[in-house]
CSV table of C-alpha atoms in Angstrom, one decimal:
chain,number,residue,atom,x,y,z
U,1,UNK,CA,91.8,39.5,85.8
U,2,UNK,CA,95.1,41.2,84.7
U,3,UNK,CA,95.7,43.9,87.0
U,4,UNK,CA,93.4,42.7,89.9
U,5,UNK,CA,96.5,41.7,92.1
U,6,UNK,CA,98.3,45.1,91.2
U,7,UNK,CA,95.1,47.2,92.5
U,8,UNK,CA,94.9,44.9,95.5
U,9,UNK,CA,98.1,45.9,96.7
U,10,UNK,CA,97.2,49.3,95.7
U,11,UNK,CA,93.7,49.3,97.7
U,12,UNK,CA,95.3,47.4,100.8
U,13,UNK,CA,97.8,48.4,103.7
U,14,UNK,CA,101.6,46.6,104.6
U,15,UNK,CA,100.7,43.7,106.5
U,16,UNK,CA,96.9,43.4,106.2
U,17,UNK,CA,97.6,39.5,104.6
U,18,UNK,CA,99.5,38.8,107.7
U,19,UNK,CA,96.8,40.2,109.9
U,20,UNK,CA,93.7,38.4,108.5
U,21,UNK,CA,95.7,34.9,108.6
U,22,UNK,CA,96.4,35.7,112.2
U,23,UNK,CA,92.8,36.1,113.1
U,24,UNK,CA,92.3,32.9,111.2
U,25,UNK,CA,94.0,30.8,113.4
U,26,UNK,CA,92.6,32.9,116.5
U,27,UNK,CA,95.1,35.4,117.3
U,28,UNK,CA,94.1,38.7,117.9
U,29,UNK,CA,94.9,42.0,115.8
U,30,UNK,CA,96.9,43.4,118.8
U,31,UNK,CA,98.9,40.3,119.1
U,32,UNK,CA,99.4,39.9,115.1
U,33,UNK,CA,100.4,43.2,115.2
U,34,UNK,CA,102.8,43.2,117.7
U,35,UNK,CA,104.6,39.8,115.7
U,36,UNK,CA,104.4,41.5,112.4
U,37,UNK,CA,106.2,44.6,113.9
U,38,UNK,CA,108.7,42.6,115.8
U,39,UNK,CA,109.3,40.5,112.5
U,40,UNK,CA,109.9,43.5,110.3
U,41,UNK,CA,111.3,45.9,112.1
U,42,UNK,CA,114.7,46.2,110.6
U,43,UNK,CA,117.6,45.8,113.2
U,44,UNK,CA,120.1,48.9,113.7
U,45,UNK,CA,123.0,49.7,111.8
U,46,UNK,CA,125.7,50.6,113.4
U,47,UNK,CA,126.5,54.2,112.6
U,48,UNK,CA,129.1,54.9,115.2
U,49,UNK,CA,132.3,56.5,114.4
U,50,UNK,CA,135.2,54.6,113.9
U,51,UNK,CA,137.5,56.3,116.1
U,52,UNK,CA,134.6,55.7,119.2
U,53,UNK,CA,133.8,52.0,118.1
U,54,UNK,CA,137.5,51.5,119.2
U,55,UNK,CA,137.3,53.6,122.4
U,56,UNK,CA,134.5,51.8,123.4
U,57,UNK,CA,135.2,48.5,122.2
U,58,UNK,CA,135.3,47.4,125.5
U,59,UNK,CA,131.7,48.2,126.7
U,60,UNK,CA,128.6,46.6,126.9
U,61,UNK,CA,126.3,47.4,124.0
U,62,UNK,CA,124.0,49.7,127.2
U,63,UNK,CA,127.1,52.1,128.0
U,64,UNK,CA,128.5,52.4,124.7
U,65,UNK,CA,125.1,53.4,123.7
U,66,UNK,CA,125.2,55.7,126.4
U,67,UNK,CA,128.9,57.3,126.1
U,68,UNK,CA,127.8,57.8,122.3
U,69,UNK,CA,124.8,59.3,122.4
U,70,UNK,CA,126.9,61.7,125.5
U,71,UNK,CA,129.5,62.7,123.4
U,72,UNK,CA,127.3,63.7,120.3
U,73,UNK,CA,124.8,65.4,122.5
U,74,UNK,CA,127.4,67.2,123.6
U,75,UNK,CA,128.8,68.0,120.2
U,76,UNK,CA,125.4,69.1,119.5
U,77,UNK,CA,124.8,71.3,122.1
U,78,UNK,CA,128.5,72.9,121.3
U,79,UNK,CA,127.1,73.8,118.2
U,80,UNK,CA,124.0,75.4,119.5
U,81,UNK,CA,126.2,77.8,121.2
U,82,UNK,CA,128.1,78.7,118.2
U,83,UNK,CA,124.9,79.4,115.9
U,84,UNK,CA,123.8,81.5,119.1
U,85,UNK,CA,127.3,83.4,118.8
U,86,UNK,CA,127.2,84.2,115.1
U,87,UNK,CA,123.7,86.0,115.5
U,88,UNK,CA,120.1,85.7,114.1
U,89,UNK,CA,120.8,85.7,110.2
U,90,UNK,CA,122.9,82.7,111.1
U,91,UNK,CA,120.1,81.2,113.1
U,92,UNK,CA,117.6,81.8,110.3
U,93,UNK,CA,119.3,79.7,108.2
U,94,UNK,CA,120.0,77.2,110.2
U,95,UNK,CA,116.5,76.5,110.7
U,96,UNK,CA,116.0,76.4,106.9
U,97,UNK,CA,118.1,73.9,106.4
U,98,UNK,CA,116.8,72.1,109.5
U,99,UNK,CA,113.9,72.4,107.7
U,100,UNK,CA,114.5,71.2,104.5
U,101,UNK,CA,116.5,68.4,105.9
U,102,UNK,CA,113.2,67.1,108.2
U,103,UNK,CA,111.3,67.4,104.7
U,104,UNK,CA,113.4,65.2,102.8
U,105,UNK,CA,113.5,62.0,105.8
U,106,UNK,CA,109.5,62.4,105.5
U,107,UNK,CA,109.5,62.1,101.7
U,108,UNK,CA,111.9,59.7,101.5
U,109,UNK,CA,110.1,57.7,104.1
U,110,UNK,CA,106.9,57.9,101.6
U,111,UNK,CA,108.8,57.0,98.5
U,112,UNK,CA,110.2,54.3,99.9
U,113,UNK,CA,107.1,52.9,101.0
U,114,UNK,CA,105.5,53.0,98.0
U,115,UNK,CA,108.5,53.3,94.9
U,116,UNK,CA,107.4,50.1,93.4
U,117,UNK,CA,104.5,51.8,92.3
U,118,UNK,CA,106.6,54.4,90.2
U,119,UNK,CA,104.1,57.0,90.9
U,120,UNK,CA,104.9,59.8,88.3
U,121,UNK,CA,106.0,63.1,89.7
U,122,UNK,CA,105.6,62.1,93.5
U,123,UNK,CA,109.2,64.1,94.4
U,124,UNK,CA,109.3,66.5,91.9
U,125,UNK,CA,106.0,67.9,93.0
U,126,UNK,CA,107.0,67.2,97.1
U,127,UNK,CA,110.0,69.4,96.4
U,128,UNK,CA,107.8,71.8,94.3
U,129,UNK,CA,104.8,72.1,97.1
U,130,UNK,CA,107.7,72.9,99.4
U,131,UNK,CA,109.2,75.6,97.2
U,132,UNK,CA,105.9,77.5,96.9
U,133,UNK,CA,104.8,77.7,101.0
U,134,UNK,CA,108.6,78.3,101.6
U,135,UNK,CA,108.3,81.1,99.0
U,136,UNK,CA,104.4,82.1,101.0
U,137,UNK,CA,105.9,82.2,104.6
U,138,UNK,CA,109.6,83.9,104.2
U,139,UNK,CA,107.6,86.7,102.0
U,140,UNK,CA,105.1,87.2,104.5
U,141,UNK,CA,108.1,87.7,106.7
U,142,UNK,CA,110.0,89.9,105.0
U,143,UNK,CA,107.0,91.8,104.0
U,144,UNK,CA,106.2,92.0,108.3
U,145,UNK,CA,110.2,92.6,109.6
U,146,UNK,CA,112.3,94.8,106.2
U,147,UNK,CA,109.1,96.8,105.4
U,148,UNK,CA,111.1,99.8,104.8
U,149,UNK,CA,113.7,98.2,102.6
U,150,UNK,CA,110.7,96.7,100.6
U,151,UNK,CA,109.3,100.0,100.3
U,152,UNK,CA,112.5,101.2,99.2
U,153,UNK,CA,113.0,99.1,96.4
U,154,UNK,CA,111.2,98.9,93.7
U,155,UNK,CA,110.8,95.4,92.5
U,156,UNK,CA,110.4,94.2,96.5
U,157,UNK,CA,107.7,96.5,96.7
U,158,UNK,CA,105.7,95.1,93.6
U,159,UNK,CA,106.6,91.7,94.6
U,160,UNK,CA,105.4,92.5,98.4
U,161,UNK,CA,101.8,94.1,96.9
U,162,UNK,CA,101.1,90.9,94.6
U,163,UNK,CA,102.8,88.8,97.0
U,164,UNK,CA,100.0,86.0,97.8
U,165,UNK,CA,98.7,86.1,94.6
U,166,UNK,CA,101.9,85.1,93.2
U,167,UNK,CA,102.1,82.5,96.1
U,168,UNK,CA,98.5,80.9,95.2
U,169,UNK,CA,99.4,81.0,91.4
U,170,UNK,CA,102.5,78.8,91.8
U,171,UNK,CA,100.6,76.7,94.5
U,172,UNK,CA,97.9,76.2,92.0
U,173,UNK,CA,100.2,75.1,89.3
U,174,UNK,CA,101.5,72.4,91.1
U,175,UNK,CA,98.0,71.4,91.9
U,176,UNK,CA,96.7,71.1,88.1
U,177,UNK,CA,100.7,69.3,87.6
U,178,UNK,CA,98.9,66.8,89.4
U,179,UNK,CA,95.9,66.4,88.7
U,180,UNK,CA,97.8,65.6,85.2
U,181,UNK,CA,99.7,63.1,86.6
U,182,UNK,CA,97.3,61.0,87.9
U,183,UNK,CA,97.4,57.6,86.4
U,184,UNK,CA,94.8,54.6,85.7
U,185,UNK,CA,94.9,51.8,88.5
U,186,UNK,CA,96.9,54.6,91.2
U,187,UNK,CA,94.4,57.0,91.8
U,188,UNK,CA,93.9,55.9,95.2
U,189,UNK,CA,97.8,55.8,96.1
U,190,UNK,CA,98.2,59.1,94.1
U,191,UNK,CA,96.2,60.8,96.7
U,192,UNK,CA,97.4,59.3,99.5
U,193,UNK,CA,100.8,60.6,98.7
U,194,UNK,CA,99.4,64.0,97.9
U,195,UNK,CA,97.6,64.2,101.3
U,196,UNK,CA,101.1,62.6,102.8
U,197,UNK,CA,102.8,66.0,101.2
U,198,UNK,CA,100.7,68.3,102.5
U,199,UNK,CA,100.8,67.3,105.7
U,200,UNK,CA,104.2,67.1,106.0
U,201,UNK,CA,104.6,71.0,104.6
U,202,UNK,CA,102.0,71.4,107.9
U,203,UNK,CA,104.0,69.9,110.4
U,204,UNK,CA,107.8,70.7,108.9
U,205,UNK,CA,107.3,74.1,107.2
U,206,UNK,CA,104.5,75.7,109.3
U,207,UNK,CA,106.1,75.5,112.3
U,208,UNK,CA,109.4,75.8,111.2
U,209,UNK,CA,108.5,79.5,110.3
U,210,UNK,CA,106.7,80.3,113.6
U,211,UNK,CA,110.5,79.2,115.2
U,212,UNK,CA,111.2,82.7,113.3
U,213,UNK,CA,109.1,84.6,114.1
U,214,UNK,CA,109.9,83.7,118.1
U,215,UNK,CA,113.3,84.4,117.1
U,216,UNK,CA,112.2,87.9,115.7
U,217,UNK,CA,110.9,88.4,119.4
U,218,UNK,CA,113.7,88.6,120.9
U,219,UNK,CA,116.3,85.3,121.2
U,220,UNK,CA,115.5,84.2,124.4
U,221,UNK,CA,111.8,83.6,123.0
U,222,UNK,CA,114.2,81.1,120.8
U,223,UNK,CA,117.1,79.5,123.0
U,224,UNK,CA,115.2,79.2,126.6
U,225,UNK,CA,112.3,76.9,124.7
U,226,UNK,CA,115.1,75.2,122.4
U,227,UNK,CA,117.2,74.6,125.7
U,228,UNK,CA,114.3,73.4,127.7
U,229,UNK,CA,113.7,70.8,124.8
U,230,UNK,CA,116.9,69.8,125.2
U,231,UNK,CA,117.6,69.5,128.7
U,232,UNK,CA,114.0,67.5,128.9
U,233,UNK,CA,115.4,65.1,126.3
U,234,UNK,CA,118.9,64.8,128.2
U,235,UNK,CA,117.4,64.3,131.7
U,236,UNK,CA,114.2,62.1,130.9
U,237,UNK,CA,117.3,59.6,129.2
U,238,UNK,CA,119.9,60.0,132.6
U,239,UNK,CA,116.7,59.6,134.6
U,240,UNK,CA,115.8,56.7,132.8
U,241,UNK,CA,118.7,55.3,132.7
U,242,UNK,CA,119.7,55.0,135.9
U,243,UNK,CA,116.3,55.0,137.8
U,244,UNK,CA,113.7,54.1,135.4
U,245,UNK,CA,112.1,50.8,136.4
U,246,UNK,CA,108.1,51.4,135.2
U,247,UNK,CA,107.2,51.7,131.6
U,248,UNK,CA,105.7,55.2,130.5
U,249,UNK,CA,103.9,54.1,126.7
U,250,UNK,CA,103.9,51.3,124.9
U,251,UNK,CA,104.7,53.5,121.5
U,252,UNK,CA,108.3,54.4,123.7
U,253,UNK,CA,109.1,51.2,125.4
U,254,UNK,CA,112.5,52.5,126.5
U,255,UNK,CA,110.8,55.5,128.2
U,256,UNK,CA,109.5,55.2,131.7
U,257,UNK,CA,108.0,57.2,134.7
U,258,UNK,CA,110.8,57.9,136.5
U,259,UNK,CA,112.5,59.4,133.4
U,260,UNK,CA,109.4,61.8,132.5
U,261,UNK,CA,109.0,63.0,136.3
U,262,UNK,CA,112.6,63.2,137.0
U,263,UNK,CA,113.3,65.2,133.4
U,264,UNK,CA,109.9,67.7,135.0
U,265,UNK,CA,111.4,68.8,137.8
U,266,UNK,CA,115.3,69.2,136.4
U,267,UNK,CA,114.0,70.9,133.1
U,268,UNK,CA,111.7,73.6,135.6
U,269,UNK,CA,114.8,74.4,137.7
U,270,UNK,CA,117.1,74.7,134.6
U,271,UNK,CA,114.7,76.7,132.9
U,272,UNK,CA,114.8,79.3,135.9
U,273,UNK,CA,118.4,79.4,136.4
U,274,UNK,CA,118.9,79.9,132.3
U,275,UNK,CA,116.0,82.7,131.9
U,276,UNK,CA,118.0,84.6,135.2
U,277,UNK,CA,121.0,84.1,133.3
U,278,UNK,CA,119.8,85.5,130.1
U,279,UNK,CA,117.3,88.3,131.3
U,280,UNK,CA,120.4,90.6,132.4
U,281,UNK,CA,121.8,90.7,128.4
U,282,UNK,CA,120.2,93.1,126.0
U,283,UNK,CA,121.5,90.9,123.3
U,284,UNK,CA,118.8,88.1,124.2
U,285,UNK,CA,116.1,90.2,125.1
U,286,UNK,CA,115.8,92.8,122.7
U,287,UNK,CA,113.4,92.0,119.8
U,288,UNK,CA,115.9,91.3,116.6
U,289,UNK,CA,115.1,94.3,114.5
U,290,UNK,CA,116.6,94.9,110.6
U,291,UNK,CA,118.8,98.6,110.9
U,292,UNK,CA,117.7,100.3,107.4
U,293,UNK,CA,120.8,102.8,108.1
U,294,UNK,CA,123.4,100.0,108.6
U,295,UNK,CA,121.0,97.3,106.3
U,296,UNK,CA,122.0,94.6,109.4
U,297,UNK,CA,120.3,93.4,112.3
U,298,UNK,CA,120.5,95.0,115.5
U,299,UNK,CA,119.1,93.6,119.1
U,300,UNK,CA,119.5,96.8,121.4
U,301,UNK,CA,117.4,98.5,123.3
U,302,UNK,CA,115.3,99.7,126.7
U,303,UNK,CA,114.4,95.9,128.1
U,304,UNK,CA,110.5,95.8,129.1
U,305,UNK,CA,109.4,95.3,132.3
U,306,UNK,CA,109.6,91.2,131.8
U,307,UNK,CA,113.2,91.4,132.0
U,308,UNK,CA,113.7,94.1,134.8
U,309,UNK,CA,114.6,92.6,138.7
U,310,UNK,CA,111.4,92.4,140.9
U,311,UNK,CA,110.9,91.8,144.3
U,312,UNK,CA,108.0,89.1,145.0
U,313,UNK,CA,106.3,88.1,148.7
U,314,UNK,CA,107.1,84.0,149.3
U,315,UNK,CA,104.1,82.3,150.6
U,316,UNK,CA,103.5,81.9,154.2
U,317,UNK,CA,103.8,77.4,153.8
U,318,UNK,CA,107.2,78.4,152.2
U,319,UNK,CA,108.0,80.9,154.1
U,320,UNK,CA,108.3,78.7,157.1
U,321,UNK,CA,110.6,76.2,155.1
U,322,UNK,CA,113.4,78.3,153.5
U,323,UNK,CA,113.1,81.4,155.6
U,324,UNK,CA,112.5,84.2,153.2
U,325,UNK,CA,110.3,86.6,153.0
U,326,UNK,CA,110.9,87.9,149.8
U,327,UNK,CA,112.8,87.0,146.3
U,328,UNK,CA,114.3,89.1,143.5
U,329,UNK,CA,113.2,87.6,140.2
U,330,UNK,CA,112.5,88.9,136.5
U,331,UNK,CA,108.9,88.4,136.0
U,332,UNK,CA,110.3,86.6,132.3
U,333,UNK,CA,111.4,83.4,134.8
U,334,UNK,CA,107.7,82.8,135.8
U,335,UNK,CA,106.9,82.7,131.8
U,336,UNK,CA,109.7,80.2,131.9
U,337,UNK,CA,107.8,78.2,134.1
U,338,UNK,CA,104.9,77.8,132.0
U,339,UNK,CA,108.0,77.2,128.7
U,340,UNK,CA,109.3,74.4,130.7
U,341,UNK,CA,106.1,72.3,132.0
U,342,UNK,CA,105.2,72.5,128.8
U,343,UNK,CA,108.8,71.2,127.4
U,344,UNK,CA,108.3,68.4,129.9
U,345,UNK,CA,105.0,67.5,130.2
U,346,UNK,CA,103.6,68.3,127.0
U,347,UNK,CA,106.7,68.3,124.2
U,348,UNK,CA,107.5,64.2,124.7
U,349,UNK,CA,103.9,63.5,123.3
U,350,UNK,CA,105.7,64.9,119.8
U,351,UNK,CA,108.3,62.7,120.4
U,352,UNK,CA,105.5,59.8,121.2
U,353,UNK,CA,103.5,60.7,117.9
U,354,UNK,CA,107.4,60.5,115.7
U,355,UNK,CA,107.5,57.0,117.7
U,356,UNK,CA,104.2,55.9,116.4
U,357,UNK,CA,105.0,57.2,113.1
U,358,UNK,CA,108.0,55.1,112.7
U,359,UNK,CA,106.4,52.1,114.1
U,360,UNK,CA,103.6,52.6,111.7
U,361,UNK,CA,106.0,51.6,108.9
U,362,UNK,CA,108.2,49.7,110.9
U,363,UNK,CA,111.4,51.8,110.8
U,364,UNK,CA,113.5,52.5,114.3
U,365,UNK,CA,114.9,56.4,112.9
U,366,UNK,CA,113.9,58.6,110.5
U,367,UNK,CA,117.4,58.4,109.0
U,368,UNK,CA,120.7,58.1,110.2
U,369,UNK,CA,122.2,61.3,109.6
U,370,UNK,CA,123.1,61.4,113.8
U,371,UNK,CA,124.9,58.1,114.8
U,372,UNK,CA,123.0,57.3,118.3
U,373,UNK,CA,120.3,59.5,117.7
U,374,UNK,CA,118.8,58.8,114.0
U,375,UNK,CA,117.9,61.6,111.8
U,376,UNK,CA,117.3,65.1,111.9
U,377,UNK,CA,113.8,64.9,112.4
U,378,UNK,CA,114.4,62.1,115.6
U,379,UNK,CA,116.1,65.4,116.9
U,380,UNK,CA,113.0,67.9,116.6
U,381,UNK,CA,110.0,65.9,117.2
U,382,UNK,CA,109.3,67.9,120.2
U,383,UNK,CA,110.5,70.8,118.8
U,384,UNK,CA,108.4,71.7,116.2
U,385,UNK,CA,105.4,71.1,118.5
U,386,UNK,CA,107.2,73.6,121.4
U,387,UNK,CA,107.9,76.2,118.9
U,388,UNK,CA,104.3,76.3,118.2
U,389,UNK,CA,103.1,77.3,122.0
U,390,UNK,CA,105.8,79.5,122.3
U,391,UNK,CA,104.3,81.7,118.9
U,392,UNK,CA,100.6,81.3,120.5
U,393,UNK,CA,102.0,81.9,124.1
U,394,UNK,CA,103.8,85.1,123.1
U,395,UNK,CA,100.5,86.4,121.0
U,396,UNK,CA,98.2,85.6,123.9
U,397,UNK,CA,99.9,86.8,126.8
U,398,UNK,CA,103.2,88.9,125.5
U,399,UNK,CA,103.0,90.7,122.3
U,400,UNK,CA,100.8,94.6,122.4
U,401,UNK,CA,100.7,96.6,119.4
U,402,UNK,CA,104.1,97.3,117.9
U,403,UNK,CA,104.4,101.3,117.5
U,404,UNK,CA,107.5,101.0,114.8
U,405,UNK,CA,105.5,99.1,112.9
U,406,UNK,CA,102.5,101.4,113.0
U,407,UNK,CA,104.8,104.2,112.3
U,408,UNK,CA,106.0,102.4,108.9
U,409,UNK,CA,102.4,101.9,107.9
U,410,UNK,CA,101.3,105.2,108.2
U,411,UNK,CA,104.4,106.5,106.5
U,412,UNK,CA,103.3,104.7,103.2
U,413,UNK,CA,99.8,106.1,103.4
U,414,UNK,CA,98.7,108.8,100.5
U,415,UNK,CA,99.0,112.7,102.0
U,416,UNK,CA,95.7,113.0,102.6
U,417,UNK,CA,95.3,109.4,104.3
U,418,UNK,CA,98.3,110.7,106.7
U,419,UNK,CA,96.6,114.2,107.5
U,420,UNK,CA,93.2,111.9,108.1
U,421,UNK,CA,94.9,109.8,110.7
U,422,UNK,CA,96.7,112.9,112.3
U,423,UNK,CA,93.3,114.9,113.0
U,424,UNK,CA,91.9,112.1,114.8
U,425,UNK,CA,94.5,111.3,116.8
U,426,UNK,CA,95.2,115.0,117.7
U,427,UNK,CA,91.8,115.0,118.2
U,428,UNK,CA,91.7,111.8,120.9
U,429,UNK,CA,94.5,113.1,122.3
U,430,UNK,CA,93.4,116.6,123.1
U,431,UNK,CA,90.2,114.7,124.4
U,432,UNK,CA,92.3,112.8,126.8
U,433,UNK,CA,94.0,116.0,128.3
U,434,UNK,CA,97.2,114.4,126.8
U,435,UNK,CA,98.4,116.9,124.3
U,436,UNK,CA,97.6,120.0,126.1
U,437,UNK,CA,99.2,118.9,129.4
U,438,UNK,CA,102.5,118.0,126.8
U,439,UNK,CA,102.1,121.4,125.2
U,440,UNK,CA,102.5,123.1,128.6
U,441,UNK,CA,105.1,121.2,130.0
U,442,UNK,CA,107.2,121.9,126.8
C-alpha cells in the first residue's frame, strides 16, 4: 500500500532487517549484532592538529594516540586551573556552556538518526524545552543564593514570587507546540524524540545545576570531585596502557582490570594529598556567598571543623607496619575518601553507559570538538553522574540548617509574623537557661 514501507521504517529499529536475516541462516542475535556493529561503525577521522601530525609523524598509530591525547589532557587540565583562578562567576558559566554544548551532541545525535523523516519542530522545540528548565533551575538558584538583592528589586521580587508558575507556563507551551506538530504516519517517532528530549534535559541540565549548587558549598565541594574524575580517567588509561592485559567490559573493550584497580588506588591517594592541600585555603573552603554591600562574591570566613587539623589514633595492624601512633589530618580528607571510591569505582559506569550509548547507534564519539578525546560530552560522562553524589553526599551527611538564610527569611516576614517568631524563640530560649545565663554574663 503507499505508505506501508515509510511506516515500516518508522515502526522498526536500524538494523532489525539485518538481524532477522542473520537468524535465518542460523546465526545468533549476539553474533549478528556484533557483525552489524563492526560493519557500521564509522572509522575515525583524524582530528589531530597539524602542527602534532608532523611531530609525531614518526610514531606508531598506539603512542601517537597516546602523546595526543597527553598533550591535550594537559591543555585541559591547564585550563581547569585558570577557570579555578578567575573565581566562581567564571566557573558558573563555564558549566553553562559545558552544558549547553553536551545538549547540542545529544540532539544532534537524535536528528541525525532520524532527519530523513523531517520531523517538524524536533530542534526548535529541543532548544525550547532546554530554555524553559534552564530558566526553572538558575531562578530557583538565584531565588536560594541573592535573596536579598531579589528582595531589593522590584521586578526580581515579582519574578521570584510567580517564579514556577511562569516556569510551568512556558513548559506547558512548548508541550501543546507539540502536540500541534504531531504529524500523520510519525506519531510513533514523534514521541520517541520527545521522550529522547526529555531525557536528555534529565541527564545534561539536572545535574549540571546540582554541579552549582556544590560549587555554592564551598569550591573544594567542586574541584576535589572534578580532579578525582580526572585523575581516575588519566590513571585508569596509563594503567591500561602499560599494564592492562585482561578485559574489564565488553561495552569498553580498550578498558581492562588492571587500568580500573590501578586508577582506585592512585585516584584515593591523590584525593588525600589534594583535599590536605586545599583544606588550609579559606578561598576553597568557604561557602561562595553573594556580598549585597559590594554586589560580588565573597568566599571568607571561620572554616568548620571539617577543615580544622585533627589528631587521629592509627590502628594497632598499622601501627606495627609504619610506626605511628597517631596522624594529623582534616577530618574533610576522610570525606575525600568516600569522593574518590566513588570517582573510581562507581564514576566509569557513566563512562560505560556513554560507551553503550554510542554503540547503540554505532558512533565511536559524541563529536569531535576534542581531537583524541571526542566531544564534550566524551569528557563528562562520569562527571555528571559524580556531581550528583557529591549534592546527595553533602545533603546527607554535611549540610545543617543555614542561619543566614533563616535570618533573610524572617526579615521578609510581616511585623507581626516577626514579633510571633521572636516570642517563641525568647520563649525556648529562656526555657533552656540560654538567655538568662547570656543576660548575666553581659
Amino acid at each position: 500500500r503507499p505508505g506501508g514501507r515509510e511506516r515500516a521504517v518508522a515502526h522498526t529499529s536500524p538494523g532489525e532487517e539485518s538481524e532477522s536475516e542473520a537468524k535465518a541462516d542460523g546465526e545468533t542475535a549476539s553474533d549478528s549484532e556484533s557483525r552489524v556493529e563492526a560493519a557500521t561503525l564509522p572509522p575515525s577521522a583524524d582530528d589531530t592538529p597539524e602542527v602534532l601530525n608532523r611531530a609525531l609523524s614518526n610514531l606508531s598509530s598506539r603512542w601517537k594516540n597516546w602523546w595526543v591525547r597527553g598533550i591535550l589532557t594537559l591543555a585541559m587540565i591547564a585550563f581547569f586551573f585558570i577557570i579555578i583562578y578567575l573565581g566562581p562567576m567564571v566557573l558558573m558559566m563555564i558549566v553553562m556552556c559545558v552544558q549547553i554544548k553536551c545538549f547540542h551532541e545529544i540532539i544532534t545525535i537524535g536528528y541525525n538518526v532520524y532527519h530523513s523523516y523531517d520531523l517538524p519542530w524536533f530542534r526548535t522545540l529541543s532548544w525550547y524545552f532546554l530554555l524553559c528548565v534552564n530558566y526553572f533551575f538558575y531562578g530557583e538558584t538565584v531565588t536560594d543564593y541573592f535573596f536579598t538583592l531579589v528582595q531589593r528589586e522590584e521586578p526580581l521580587r515579582i519574578l521570584s514570587k510567580y517564579h514556577r508558575f511562569i516556569s510551568f507556563t512556558l513548559y506547558l507551551t512548548g508541550f501543546c507546540m507539540f502536540v500541534l506538530s504531531l504529524v500523520k504516519k510519525h506519531y510513533r517517532l514523534q514521541f520517541y524524540m520527545f521522550g529522547w528530549t526529555h531525557v536528555t534535559l534529565l541527564i545534561v541540565v539536572t545535574q549540571s545545576h546540582l554541579v552549582i549548587h556544590n560549587l555554592f558549598e564551598g569550591m573544594i565541594w567542586f574541584i576535589v570531585p572534578i580532579s578525582c574524575v580526572i585523575c581516575n580517567d588519566i590513571m585508569a588509561y596509563m594503567f591500561g596502557f602499560f599494564f592492562g592485559r585482561t578485559p574489564l567490559i565488553k561495552l569498553s573493550p580498550k578498558k581492562t582490570w588492571e587500568g580500573f584497580i590501578g586508577g582506585f588506588f592512585a585516584t584515593v591517594v591523590f584525593g588525600l594529598l589534594l583535599s590536605y592541600v586545599m583544606s588550609g585555603y579559606r578561598c576553597f573552603v568557604c561557602p561562595v556567598e553573594y556580598n549585597n554591600d559590594t554586589n560580588s562574591f565573597t568566599v571568607d570566613c571561620e572554616p568548620s571543623g571539617l577543615f580544622r587539623l585533627q589528631e587521629y589514633n592509627i590502628p594497632g595492624v598499622i601501627q606495627s607496619i609504619i610506626g605511628w601512633k597517631t596522624v594529623r589530618m582534616y577530618p574533610f580528607q576522610i570525606h575525600s575518601i568516600a569522593l574518590s571510591t566513588f570517582a573510581s569505582l562507581i564514576g566509569p559506569f557513566g563512562g560505560f553507559f556513554a560507551s553503550g550509548f554510542k554503540r547503540a547507534f554505532k558512533i565511536k564519539d559524541f563529536a569531535n570538538t576534542i581531537p583524541g578525546h571526542g566531544g564534550i560530552m566524551d569528557r563528562f560522562d562520569c562527571q555528571y553522574l559524580m556531581a550528583t553524589f557529591v549534592n546527595v553526599y553533602i545533603a546527607s551527611f554535611i549540610r545543617g540548617p543555614n542561619p543566614s538564610k533563616l535570618v533573610q527569611q524572617f526579615l521578609t516576614l510581616r511585623p507581626d509574623q516577626q514579633l510571633h517568631i521572636f516570642n517563641t524563640l525568647k520563649s525556648h530560649l529562656t526555657d533552656k537557661g540560654m538567655l538568662t545565663a547570656a543576660t548575666e554574663d553581659k
